[in-house]
Short mmCIF file of C-alpha atoms and ligand atoms in Angstrom, two decimals:
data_model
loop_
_atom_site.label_atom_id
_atom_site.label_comp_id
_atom_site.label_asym_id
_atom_site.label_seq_id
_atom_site.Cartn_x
_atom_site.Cartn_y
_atom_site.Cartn_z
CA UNK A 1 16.38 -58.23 37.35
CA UNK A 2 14.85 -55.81 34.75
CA UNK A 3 15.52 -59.15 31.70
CA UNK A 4 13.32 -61.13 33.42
CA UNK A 5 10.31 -58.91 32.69
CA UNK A 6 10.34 -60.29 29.73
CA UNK A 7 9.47 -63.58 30.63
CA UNK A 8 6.41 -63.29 32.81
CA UNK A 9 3.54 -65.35 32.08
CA UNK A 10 0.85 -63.84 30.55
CA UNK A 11 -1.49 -64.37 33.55
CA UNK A 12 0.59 -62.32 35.51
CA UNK A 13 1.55 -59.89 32.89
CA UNK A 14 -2.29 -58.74 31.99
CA UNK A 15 -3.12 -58.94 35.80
CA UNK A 16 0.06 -55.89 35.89
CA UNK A 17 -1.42 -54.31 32.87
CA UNK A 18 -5.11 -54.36 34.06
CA UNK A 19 -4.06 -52.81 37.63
CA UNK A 20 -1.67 -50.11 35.56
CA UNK A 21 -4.26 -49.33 33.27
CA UNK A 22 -6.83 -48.31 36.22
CA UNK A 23 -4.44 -46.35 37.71
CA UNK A 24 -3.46 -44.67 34.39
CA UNK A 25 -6.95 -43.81 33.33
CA UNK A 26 -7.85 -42.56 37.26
CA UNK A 27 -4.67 -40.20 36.65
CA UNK A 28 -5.04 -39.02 33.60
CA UNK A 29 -8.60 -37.98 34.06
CA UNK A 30 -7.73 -36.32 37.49
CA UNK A 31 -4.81 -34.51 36.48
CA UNK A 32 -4.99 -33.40 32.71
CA UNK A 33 -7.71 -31.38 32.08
CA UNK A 34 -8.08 -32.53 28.17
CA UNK A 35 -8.07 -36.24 28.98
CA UNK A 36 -11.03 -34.92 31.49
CA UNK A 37 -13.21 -33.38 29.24
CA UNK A 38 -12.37 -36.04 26.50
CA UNK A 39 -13.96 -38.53 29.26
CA UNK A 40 -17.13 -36.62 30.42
CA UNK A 41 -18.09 -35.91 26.42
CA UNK A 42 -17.67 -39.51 25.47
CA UNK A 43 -19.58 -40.31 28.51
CA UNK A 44 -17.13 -42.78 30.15
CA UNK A 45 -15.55 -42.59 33.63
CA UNK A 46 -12.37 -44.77 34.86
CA UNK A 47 -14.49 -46.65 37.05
CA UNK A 48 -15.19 -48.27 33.75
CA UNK A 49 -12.62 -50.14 33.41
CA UNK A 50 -12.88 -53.29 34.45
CA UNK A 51 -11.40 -55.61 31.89
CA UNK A 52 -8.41 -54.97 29.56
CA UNK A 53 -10.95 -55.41 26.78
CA UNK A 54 -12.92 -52.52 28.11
CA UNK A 55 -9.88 -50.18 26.64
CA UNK A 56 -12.08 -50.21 23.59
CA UNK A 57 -14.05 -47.61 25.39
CA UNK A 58 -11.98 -44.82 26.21
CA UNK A 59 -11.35 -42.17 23.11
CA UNK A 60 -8.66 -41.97 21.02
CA UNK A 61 -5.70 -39.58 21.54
CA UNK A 62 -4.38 -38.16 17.59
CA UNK A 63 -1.63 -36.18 16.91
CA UNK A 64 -3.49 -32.92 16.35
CA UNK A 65 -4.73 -33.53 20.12
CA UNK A 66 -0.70 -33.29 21.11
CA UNK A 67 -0.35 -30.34 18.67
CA UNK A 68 -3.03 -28.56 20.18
CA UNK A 69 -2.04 -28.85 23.71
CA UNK A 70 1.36 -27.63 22.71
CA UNK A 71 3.90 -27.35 24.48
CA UNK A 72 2.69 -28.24 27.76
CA UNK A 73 -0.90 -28.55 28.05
CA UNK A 74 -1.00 -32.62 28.23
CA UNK A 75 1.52 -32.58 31.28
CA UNK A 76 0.18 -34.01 34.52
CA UNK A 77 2.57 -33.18 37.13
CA UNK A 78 3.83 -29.79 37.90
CA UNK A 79 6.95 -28.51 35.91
CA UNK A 80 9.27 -28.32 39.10
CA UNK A 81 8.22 -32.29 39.22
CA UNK A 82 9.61 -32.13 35.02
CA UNK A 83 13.16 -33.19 34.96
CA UNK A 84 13.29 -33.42 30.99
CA UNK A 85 11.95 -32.29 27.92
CA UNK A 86 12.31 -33.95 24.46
CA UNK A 87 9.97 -33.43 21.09
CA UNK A 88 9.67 -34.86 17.80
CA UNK A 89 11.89 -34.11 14.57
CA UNK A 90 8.86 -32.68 13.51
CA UNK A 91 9.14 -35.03 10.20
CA UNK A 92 5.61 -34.55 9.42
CA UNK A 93 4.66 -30.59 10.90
CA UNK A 94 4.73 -28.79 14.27
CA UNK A 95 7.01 -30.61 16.74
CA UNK A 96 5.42 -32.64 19.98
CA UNK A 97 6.44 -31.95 23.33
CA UNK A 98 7.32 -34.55 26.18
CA UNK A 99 7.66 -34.25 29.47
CA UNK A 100 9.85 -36.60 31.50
CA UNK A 101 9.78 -36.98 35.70
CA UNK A 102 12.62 -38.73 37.51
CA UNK A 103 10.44 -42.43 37.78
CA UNK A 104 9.66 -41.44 33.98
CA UNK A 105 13.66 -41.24 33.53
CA UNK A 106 14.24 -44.48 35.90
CA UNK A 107 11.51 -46.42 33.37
CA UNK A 108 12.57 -45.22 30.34
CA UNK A 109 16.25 -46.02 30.73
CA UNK A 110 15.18 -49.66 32.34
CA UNK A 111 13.09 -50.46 29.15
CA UNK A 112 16.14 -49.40 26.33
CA UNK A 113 18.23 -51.82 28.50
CA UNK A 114 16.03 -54.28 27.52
CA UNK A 115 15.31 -53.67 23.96
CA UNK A 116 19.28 -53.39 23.79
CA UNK A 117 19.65 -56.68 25.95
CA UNK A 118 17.60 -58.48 23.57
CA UNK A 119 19.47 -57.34 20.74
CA UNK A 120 22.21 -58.88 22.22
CA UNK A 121 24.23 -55.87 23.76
CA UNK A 122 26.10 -57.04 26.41
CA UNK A 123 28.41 -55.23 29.00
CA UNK A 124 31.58 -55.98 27.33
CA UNK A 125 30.48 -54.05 23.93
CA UNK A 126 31.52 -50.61 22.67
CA UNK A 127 28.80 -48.84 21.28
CA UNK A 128 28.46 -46.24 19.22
CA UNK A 129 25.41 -43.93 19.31
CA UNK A 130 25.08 -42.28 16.45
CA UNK A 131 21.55 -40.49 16.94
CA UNK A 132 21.39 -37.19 17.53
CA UNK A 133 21.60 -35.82 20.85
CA UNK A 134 19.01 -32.79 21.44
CA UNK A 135 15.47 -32.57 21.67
CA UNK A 136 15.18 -35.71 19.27
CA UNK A 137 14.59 -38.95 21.60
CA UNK A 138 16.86 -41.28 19.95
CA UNK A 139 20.70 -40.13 21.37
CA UNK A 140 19.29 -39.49 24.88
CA UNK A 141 16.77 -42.12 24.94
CA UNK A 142 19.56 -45.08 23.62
CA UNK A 143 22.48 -43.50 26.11
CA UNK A 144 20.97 -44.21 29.06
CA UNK A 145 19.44 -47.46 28.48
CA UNK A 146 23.45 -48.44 26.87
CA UNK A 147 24.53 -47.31 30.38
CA UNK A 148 21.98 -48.73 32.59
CA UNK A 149 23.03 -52.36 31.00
CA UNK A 150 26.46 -51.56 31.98
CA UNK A 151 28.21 -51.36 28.26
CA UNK A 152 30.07 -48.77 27.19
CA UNK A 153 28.92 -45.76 25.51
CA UNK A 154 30.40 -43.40 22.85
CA UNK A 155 28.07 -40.93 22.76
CA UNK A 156 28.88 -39.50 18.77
CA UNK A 157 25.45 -38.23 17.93
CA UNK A 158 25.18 -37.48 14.42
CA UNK A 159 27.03 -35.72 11.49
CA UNK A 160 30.76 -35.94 11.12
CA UNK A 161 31.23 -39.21 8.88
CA UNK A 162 35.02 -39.31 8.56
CA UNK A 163 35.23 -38.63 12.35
CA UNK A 164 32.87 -41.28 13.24
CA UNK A 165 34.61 -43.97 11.12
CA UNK A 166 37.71 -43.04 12.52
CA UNK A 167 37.14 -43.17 16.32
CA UNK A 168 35.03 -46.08 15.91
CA UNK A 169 38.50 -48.11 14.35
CA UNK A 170 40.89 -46.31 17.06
CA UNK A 171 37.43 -46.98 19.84
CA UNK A 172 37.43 -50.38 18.87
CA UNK A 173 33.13 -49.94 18.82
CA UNK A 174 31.73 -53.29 18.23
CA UNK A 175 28.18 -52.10 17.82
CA UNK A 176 26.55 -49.49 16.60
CA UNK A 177 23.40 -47.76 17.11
CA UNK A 178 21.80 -45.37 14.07
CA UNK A 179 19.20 -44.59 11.78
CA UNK A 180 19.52 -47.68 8.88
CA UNK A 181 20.13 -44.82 6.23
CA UNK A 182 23.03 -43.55 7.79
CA UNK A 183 24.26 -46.42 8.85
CA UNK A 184 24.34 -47.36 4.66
CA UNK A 185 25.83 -44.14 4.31
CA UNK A 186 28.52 -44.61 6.68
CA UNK A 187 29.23 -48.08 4.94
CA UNK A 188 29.67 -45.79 1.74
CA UNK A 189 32.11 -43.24 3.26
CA UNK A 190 34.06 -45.76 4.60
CA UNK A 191 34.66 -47.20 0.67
CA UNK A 192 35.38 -44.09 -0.28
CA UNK A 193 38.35 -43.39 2.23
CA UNK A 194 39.68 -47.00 0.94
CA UNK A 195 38.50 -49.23 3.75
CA UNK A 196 36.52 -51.86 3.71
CA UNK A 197 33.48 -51.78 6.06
CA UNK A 198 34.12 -55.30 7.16
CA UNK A 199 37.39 -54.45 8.70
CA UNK A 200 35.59 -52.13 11.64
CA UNK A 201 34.96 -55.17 13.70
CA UNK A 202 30.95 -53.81 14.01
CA UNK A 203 29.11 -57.07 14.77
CA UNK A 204 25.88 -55.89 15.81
CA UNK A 205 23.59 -53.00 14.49
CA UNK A 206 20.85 -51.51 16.35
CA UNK A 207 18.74 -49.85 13.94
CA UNK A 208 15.42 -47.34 14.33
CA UNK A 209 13.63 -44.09 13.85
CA UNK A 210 12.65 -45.02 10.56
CA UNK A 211 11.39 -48.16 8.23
CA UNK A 212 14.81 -50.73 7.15
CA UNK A 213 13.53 -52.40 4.29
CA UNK A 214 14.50 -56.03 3.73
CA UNK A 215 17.19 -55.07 0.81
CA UNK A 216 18.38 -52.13 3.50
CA UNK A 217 18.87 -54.58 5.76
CA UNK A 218 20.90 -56.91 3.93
CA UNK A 219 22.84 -53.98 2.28
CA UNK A 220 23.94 -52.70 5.64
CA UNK A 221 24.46 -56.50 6.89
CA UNK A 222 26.49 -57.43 3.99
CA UNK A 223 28.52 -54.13 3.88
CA UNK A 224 29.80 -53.75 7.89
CA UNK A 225 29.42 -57.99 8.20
CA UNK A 226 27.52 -56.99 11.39
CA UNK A 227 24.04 -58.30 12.82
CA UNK A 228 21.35 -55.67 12.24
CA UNK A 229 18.06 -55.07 14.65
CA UNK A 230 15.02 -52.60 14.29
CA UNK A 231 13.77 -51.26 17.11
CA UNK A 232 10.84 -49.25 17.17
CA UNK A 233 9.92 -46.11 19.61
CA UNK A 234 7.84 -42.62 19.10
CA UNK A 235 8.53 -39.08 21.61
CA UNK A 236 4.65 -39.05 22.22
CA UNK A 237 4.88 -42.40 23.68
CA UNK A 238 8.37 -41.84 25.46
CA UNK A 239 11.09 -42.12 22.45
CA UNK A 240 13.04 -45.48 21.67
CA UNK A 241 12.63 -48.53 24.79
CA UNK A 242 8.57 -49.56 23.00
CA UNK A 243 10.00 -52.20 21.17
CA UNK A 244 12.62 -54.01 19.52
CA UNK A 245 14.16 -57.39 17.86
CA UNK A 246 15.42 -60.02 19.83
CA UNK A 247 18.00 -61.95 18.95
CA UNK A 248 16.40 -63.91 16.52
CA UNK A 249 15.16 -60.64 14.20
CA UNK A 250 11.72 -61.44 13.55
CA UNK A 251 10.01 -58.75 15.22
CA UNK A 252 9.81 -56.76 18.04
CA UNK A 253 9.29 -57.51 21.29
CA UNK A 254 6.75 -54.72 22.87
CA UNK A 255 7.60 -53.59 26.78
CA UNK A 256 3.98 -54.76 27.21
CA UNK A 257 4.60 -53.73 30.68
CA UNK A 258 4.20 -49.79 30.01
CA UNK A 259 2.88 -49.99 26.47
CA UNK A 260 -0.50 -51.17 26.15
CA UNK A 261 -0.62 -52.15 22.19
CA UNK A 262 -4.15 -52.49 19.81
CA UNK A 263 -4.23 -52.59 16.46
CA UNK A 264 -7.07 -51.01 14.72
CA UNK A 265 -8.54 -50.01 11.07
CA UNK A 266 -7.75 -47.07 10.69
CA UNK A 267 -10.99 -46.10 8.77
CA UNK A 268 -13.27 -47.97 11.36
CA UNK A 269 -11.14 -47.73 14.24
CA UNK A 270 -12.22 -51.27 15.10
CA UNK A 271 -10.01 -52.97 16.52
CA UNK A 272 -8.17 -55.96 14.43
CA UNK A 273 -6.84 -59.02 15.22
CA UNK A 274 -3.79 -60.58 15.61
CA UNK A 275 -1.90 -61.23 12.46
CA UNK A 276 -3.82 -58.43 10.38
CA UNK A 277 -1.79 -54.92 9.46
CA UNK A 278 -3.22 -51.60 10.81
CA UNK A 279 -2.84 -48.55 12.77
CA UNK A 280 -1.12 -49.34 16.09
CA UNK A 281 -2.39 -47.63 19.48
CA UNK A 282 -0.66 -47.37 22.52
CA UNK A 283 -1.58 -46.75 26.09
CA UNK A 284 1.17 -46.11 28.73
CA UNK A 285 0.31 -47.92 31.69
CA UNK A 286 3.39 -45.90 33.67
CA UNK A 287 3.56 -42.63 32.82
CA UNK A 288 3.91 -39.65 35.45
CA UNK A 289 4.70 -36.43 33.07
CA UNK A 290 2.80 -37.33 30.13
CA UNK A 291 0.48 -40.37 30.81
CA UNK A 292 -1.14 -40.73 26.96
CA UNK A 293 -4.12 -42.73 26.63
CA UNK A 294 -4.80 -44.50 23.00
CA UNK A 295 -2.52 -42.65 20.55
CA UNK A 296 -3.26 -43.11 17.16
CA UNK A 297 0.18 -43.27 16.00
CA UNK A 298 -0.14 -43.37 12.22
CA UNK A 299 2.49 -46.50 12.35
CA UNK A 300 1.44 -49.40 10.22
CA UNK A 301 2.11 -53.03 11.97
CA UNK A 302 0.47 -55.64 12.78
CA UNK A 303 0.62 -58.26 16.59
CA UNK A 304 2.56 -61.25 15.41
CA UNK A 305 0.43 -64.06 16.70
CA UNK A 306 2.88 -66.54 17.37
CA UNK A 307 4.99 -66.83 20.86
CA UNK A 308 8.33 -66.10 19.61
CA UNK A 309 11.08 -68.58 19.45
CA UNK A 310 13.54 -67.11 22.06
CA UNK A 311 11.07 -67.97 24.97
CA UNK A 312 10.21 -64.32 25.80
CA UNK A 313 6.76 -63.66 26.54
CA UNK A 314 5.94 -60.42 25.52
CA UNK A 315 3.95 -60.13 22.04
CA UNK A 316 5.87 -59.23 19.01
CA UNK A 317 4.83 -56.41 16.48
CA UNK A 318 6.07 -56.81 13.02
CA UNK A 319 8.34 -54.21 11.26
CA UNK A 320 6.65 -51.01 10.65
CA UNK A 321 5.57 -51.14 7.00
CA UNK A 322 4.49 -47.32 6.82
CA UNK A 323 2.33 -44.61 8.35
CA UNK A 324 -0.84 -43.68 7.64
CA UNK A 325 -0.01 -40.25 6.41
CA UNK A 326 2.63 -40.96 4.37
CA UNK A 327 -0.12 -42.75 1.58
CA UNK A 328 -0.05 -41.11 -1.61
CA UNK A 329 -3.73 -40.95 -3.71
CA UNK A 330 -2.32 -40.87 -7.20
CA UNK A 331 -5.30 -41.13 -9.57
CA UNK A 332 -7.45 -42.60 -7.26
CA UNK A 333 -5.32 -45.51 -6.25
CA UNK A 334 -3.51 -45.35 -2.83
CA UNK A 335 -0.04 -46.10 -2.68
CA UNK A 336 2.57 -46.35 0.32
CA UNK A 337 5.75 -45.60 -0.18
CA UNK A 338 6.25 -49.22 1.39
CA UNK A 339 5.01 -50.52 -1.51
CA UNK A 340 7.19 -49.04 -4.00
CA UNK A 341 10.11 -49.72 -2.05
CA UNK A 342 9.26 -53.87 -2.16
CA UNK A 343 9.26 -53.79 -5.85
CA UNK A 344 12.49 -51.69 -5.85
CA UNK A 345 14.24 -54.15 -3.66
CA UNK A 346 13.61 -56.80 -6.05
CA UNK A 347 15.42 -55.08 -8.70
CA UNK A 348 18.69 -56.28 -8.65
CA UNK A 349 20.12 -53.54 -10.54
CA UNK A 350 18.94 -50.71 -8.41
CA UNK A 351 20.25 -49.52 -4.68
CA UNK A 352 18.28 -48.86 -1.71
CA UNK A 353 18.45 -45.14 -2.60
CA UNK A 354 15.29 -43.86 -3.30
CA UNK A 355 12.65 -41.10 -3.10
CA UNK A 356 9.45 -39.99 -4.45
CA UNK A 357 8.94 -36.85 -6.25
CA UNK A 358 5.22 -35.28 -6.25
CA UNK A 359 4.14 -33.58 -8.79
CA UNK A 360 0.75 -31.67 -7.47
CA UNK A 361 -1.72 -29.86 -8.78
CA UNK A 362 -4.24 -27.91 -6.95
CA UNK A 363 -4.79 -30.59 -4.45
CA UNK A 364 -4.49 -33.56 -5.79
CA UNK A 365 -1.44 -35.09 -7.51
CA UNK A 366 -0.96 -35.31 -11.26
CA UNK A 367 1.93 -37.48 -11.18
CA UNK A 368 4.64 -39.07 -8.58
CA UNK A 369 7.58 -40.15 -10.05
CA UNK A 370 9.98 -42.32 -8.54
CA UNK A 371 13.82 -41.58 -8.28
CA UNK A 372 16.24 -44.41 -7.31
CA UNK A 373 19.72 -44.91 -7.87
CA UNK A 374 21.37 -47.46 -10.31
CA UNK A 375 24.03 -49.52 -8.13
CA UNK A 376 27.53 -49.45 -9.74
CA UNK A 377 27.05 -52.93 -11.05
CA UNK A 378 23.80 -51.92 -12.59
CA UNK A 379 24.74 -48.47 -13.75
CA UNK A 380 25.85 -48.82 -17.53
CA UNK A 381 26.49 -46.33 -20.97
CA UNK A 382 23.89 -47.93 -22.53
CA UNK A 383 21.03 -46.04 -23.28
CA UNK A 384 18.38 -49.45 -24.30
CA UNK A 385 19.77 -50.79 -21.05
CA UNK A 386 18.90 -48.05 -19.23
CA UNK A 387 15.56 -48.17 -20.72
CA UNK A 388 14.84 -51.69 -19.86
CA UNK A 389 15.19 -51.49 -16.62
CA UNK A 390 13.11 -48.41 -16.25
CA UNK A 391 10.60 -50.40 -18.06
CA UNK A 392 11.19 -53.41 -16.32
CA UNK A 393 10.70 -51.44 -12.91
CA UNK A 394 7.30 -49.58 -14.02
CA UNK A 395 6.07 -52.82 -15.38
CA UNK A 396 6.62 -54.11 -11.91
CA UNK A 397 5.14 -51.35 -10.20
CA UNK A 398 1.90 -51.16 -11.92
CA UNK A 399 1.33 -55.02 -11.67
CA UNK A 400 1.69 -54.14 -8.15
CA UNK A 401 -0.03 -50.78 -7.69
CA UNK A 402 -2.56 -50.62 -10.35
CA UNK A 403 -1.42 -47.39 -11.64
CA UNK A 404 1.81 -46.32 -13.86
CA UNK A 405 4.17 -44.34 -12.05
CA UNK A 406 7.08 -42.45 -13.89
CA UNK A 407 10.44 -44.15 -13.20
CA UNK A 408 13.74 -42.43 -13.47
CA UNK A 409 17.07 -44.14 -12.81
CA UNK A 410 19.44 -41.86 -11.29
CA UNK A 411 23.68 -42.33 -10.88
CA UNK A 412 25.24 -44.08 -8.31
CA UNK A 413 25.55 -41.48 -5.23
CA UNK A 414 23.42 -39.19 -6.66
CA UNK A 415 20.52 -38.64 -3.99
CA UNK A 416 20.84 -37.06 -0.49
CA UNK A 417 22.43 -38.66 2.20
CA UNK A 418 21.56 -38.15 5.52
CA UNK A 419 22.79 -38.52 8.64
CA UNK A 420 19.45 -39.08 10.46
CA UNK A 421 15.67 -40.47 8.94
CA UNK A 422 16.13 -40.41 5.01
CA UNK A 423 13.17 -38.29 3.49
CA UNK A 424 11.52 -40.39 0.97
CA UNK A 425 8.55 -38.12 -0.28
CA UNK A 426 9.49 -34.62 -1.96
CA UNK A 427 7.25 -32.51 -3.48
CA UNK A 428 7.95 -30.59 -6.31
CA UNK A 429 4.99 -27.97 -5.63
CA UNK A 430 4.47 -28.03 -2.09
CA UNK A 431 0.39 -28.32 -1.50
CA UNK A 432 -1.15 -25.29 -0.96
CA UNK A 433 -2.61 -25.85 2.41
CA UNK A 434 0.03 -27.05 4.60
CA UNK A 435 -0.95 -30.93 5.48
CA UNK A 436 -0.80 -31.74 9.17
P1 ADP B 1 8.78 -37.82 13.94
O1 ADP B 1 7.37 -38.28 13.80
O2 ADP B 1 8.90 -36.35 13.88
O3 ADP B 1 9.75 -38.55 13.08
P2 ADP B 1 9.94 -39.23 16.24
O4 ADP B 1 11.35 -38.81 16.23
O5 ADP B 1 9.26 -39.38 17.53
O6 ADP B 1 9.11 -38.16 15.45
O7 ADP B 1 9.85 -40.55 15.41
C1 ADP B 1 8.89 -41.56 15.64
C2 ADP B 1 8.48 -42.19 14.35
O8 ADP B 1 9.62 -42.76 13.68
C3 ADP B 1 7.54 -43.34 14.55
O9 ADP B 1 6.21 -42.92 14.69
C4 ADP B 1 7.76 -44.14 13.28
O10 ADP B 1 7.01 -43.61 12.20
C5 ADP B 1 9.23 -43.93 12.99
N1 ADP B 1 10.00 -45.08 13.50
C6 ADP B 1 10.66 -45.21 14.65
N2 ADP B 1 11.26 -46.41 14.75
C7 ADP B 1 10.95 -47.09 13.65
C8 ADP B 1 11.25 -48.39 13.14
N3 ADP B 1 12.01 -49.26 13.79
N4 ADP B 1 10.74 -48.73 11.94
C9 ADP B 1 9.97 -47.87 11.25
N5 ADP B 1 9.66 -46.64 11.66
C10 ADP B 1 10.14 -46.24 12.83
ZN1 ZN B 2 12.04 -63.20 20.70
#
C-alpha cells in the first residue's frame, strides 16, 4: 500500500533512490537537450554516478534556466505523451511551465495521498479545497491526492468567502485545505456574519503554498479549534505531494522516494549538513514530462536530523523560514521578511497581519517600513499607547536586525486580505529594472 512507503528502511530506500537517480540523469541527458549541453560543458556524463554522494557533481538547475526554456523547452517526452499542464502564480516574475504524463499523474496523486494521510485525512472526512483550481498546482494537485485516499472532496477553489463558510456548515467539511492566510481570513468572515469559527466542526487544517508563522498557526488553531499542518510543494518540482507534517507537526516528511533533497549555502553552493538552514535542492528521481535535476529552489529549510517520533522513515525538513529572493539589503544589513515576522509574533498587541513597504531609491532601498495591524484588544485611542508599542516593536526589531526599521501600527482589518498567498513585500517605487 502507497502508506507504507513511508516506512522503508533506509537501506532499502537509498538503494531505490540510487537506481532512480541513474535512470533520471541517463534520461534527462538523452532526452532534453539543455540538461545535455549543461552535462558535456561541466564535463560530467551519467555514467558518473555511482554513489548518491556523487549528486554533488551534476550542475545546478535555477529558475532563470526554467524561464528560459519557457514554455516547453525542458519537456522530455513528446506533447501527445503530455496529459497536463500547470505553472507557477508567477509570485516572483514570468510564470514556469510543467508538463505532466499519465505515470507523472498516477505519482503525483499517490504522493498527496500520503502527505494528506499523514496529516491525518482519513476516508471518512469532508474536505474542503480551497486552492485555486487553474494553472496554479495547489487545487488540482490536493484533489486528486484527497480522492486517491478515498475521502471526500469539495472541490471550492478560491474566492467566495460567505459561500465557502456556508456550504462548509450545510457540507458538514471536517477539514480543510488552504493557503494559512486565507484560512485566517475565513476565520474573520465567519465573526463577522455572527458565527463563531469553532462551531464549523473543522478539526484538521492542511495548510501550504506559503510560510505559517508560529503566531499564524496558533491564530488559525485557536480561531476554527481545528489541527493545523504545513505542507510544502513547488510547480517546478511537481506542485504540492514533496512534503508535509505528520501527525505530530514538527516537520515535514519529504517523499524521499521521488524527491532527492540537499541542502546547500547558497553563496558557496556547498552542500550543508543536517540540522543547518539553507537553500534546499531537489532532484526528481521519477519524472517522465519534466525530469529536473538539482533545482535551486530559493526555499530556506534545513534536514531535521532526528528520526521523527511517529516511526516514519523518511527525513523531515523543517518549516520553510523564507526564500532567498525575498531578502531585503536595507543599509547594508540583510533582512528576511522571516525575521521581522518572529519579532512581530511576539508582540502581543499586534495580529498576524503584516507587510513590508519599500521605499527605493535608484537601486538600493532608503527605507522599509513595516505595516502590521493592531489586534482589537491591542488597538486603543490613546495616542502614548500607540507610541509605545511602535517603540516597543522597533526596539525589538533592531536588537534583532541591527538596523532601525520604521514601524507603523495600522487598524484592525485594515490590510489586504487574500484569498490565496498573502503578499508581504510592496514596493512603493517599483525598482527600475524589473528583478527576476
Ligand atoms: P510561486 O513561486 O509563483 O509562488 P508556486 O505556486 O509553485 O509558485 O509556489 C511554490 C512556492 O510556494 C515554494 O517555492 C515556496 O516558496 C512556497 N511554499 C509552498 N509551500 C510552502 C510552505 N508549506 N511553507 C512555506 N512556503 C511554501
Ligand atoms: Zn513523523
Amino acid at each position: 500500500m502507497w502508506q507504507q512507503k513511508d516506512y522503508m528502511s533506509r537501506d532499502e530506500l537509498q538503494t531505490v533512490q540510487l537506481s532512480l537517480l541513474k535512470e533520471t540523469v541517463q534520461y534527462a541527458y538523452e532526452k532534453v537537450p539543455f540538461y545535455r549541453a549543461k552535462l558535456d560543458e561541466a564535463g560530467v556524463y551519467p555514467r558518473d554516478i555511482q554513489s548518491l554522494d556523487d549528486i554533488r557533481v551534476l550542475p545546478f538547475t535555477t529558475k532563470e534556466d526554467m524561464r528560459n526554456n519557457y514554455p516547453y523547452g525542458l519537456f522530455a517526452v513528446p506533447m501527445k505523451e503530455v496529459v497536463r499542464i500547470h505553472a507557477s502564480s508567477g509570485t516572483t516574475g514570468r510564470p514556469i511551465v510543467m508538463g505532466y504524463t499519465q505515470k507523472d499523474l498516477e505519482n503525483w496523486k499517490e504522493q498527496v495521498a500520503r502527505i494528506c494521510f499523514m496529516a491525518g485525512v482519513r476516508d471518512d472526512d469532508i474536505v474542503q479545497i480551497s486552492f485555486g483550481y487553474g494553472l496554479f498546482t495547489g487545487g488540482f494537485g490536493l484533489h486528486y491526492g484527497v480522492e486517491k485516499l478515498g475521502a471526500t472532496v469539495v472541490p471550492f477553489s478560491s474566492g467566495n468567502t460567505e459561500r465557502q463558510l456556508m456550504l462548509m456548515q450545510d457540507f458538514h467539511t471536517n477539514v480543510l485545505v488552504s493557503t494559512p492566510s486565507f484560512a485566517l481570513y475565513m476565520a474573520e468572515a465567519a465573526e463577522d456574519m455572527g458565527f463563531s469559527p469553532r462551531d464549523f466542526g473543522l478539526r484538521l487544517g492542511l495548510f501550504g503554498g506559503e510560510p505559517c508563522p508560529y503566531n499564524m498557526r496558533q491564530a488559525i488553531e485557536s480561531k476554527w479549534g481545528l489541527k493545523a499542518t504545513q505542507n510544502y510543494g513547488l510547480t517546478e518540482i511537481v506542485g504540492p505531494g514533496v512534503s508535509g507534517d505528520c501527525e505530530v507537526v514538527h516537520g515535514m516528511h519529504i517523499c524521499e522516494d521521488h524527491f532527492y533533497p540537499e541542502i546547500i549555502d547558497p553563496a558557496t553552493l556547498r552542500p550543508l549538513p543536517p540540522g543547518k538552514d539553507g537553500e534546499i535542492v531537489f532532484t526528481t528521481l521519477s519524472k517522465e514530462g519534466v525530469p529536473v535535476i538539482r533545482y535551486r529552489t530559493r526555499d530556506i529549510a534545513s534536514i531535521i536530523p532526528e528520526p521523527c517520533p511517529c516511526g516514519r522513515t523518511s527525513r523531515r525538513m523543517s518549516y520553510i523560514t523564507g526564500r532567498t529572493d525575498d531578502m531585503l539589503i536595507v543599509k547594508g544589513v540583510n533582512v528576511f521578511p522571516s525575521q521581522v515576522e518572529e519579532v512581530l509574533a511576539q508582540v502581543e498587541e499586534v495580529s498576524p497581519y503584516y507587510l513590508l513597504m519599500v521605499h527605493r531609491e535608484k537601486d538600493y532601498i532608503k527605507d522599509l517600513e513595516v505595516h502590521v495591524e493592531l489586534t482589537e484588544d491591542g488597538f486603543t485611542d490613546s495616542f502614548r499607547e500607540l507610541q509605545k508599542i511602535e517603540e516597543k516593536i522597533s526596539g525589538r526589531l533592531k536588537a534583532v536586525l541591527s538596523v532601525t526599521l520604521k514601524v507603523r501600527l495600522m487598524e484592525p482589518k485594515s490590510l489586504e486580505r487574500t484569498t490565496g498567498k498573502a503578499r508581504r513585500i510592496v514596493e512603493k517605487n517599483p525598482a527600475p529594472t524589473p528583478q527576476s
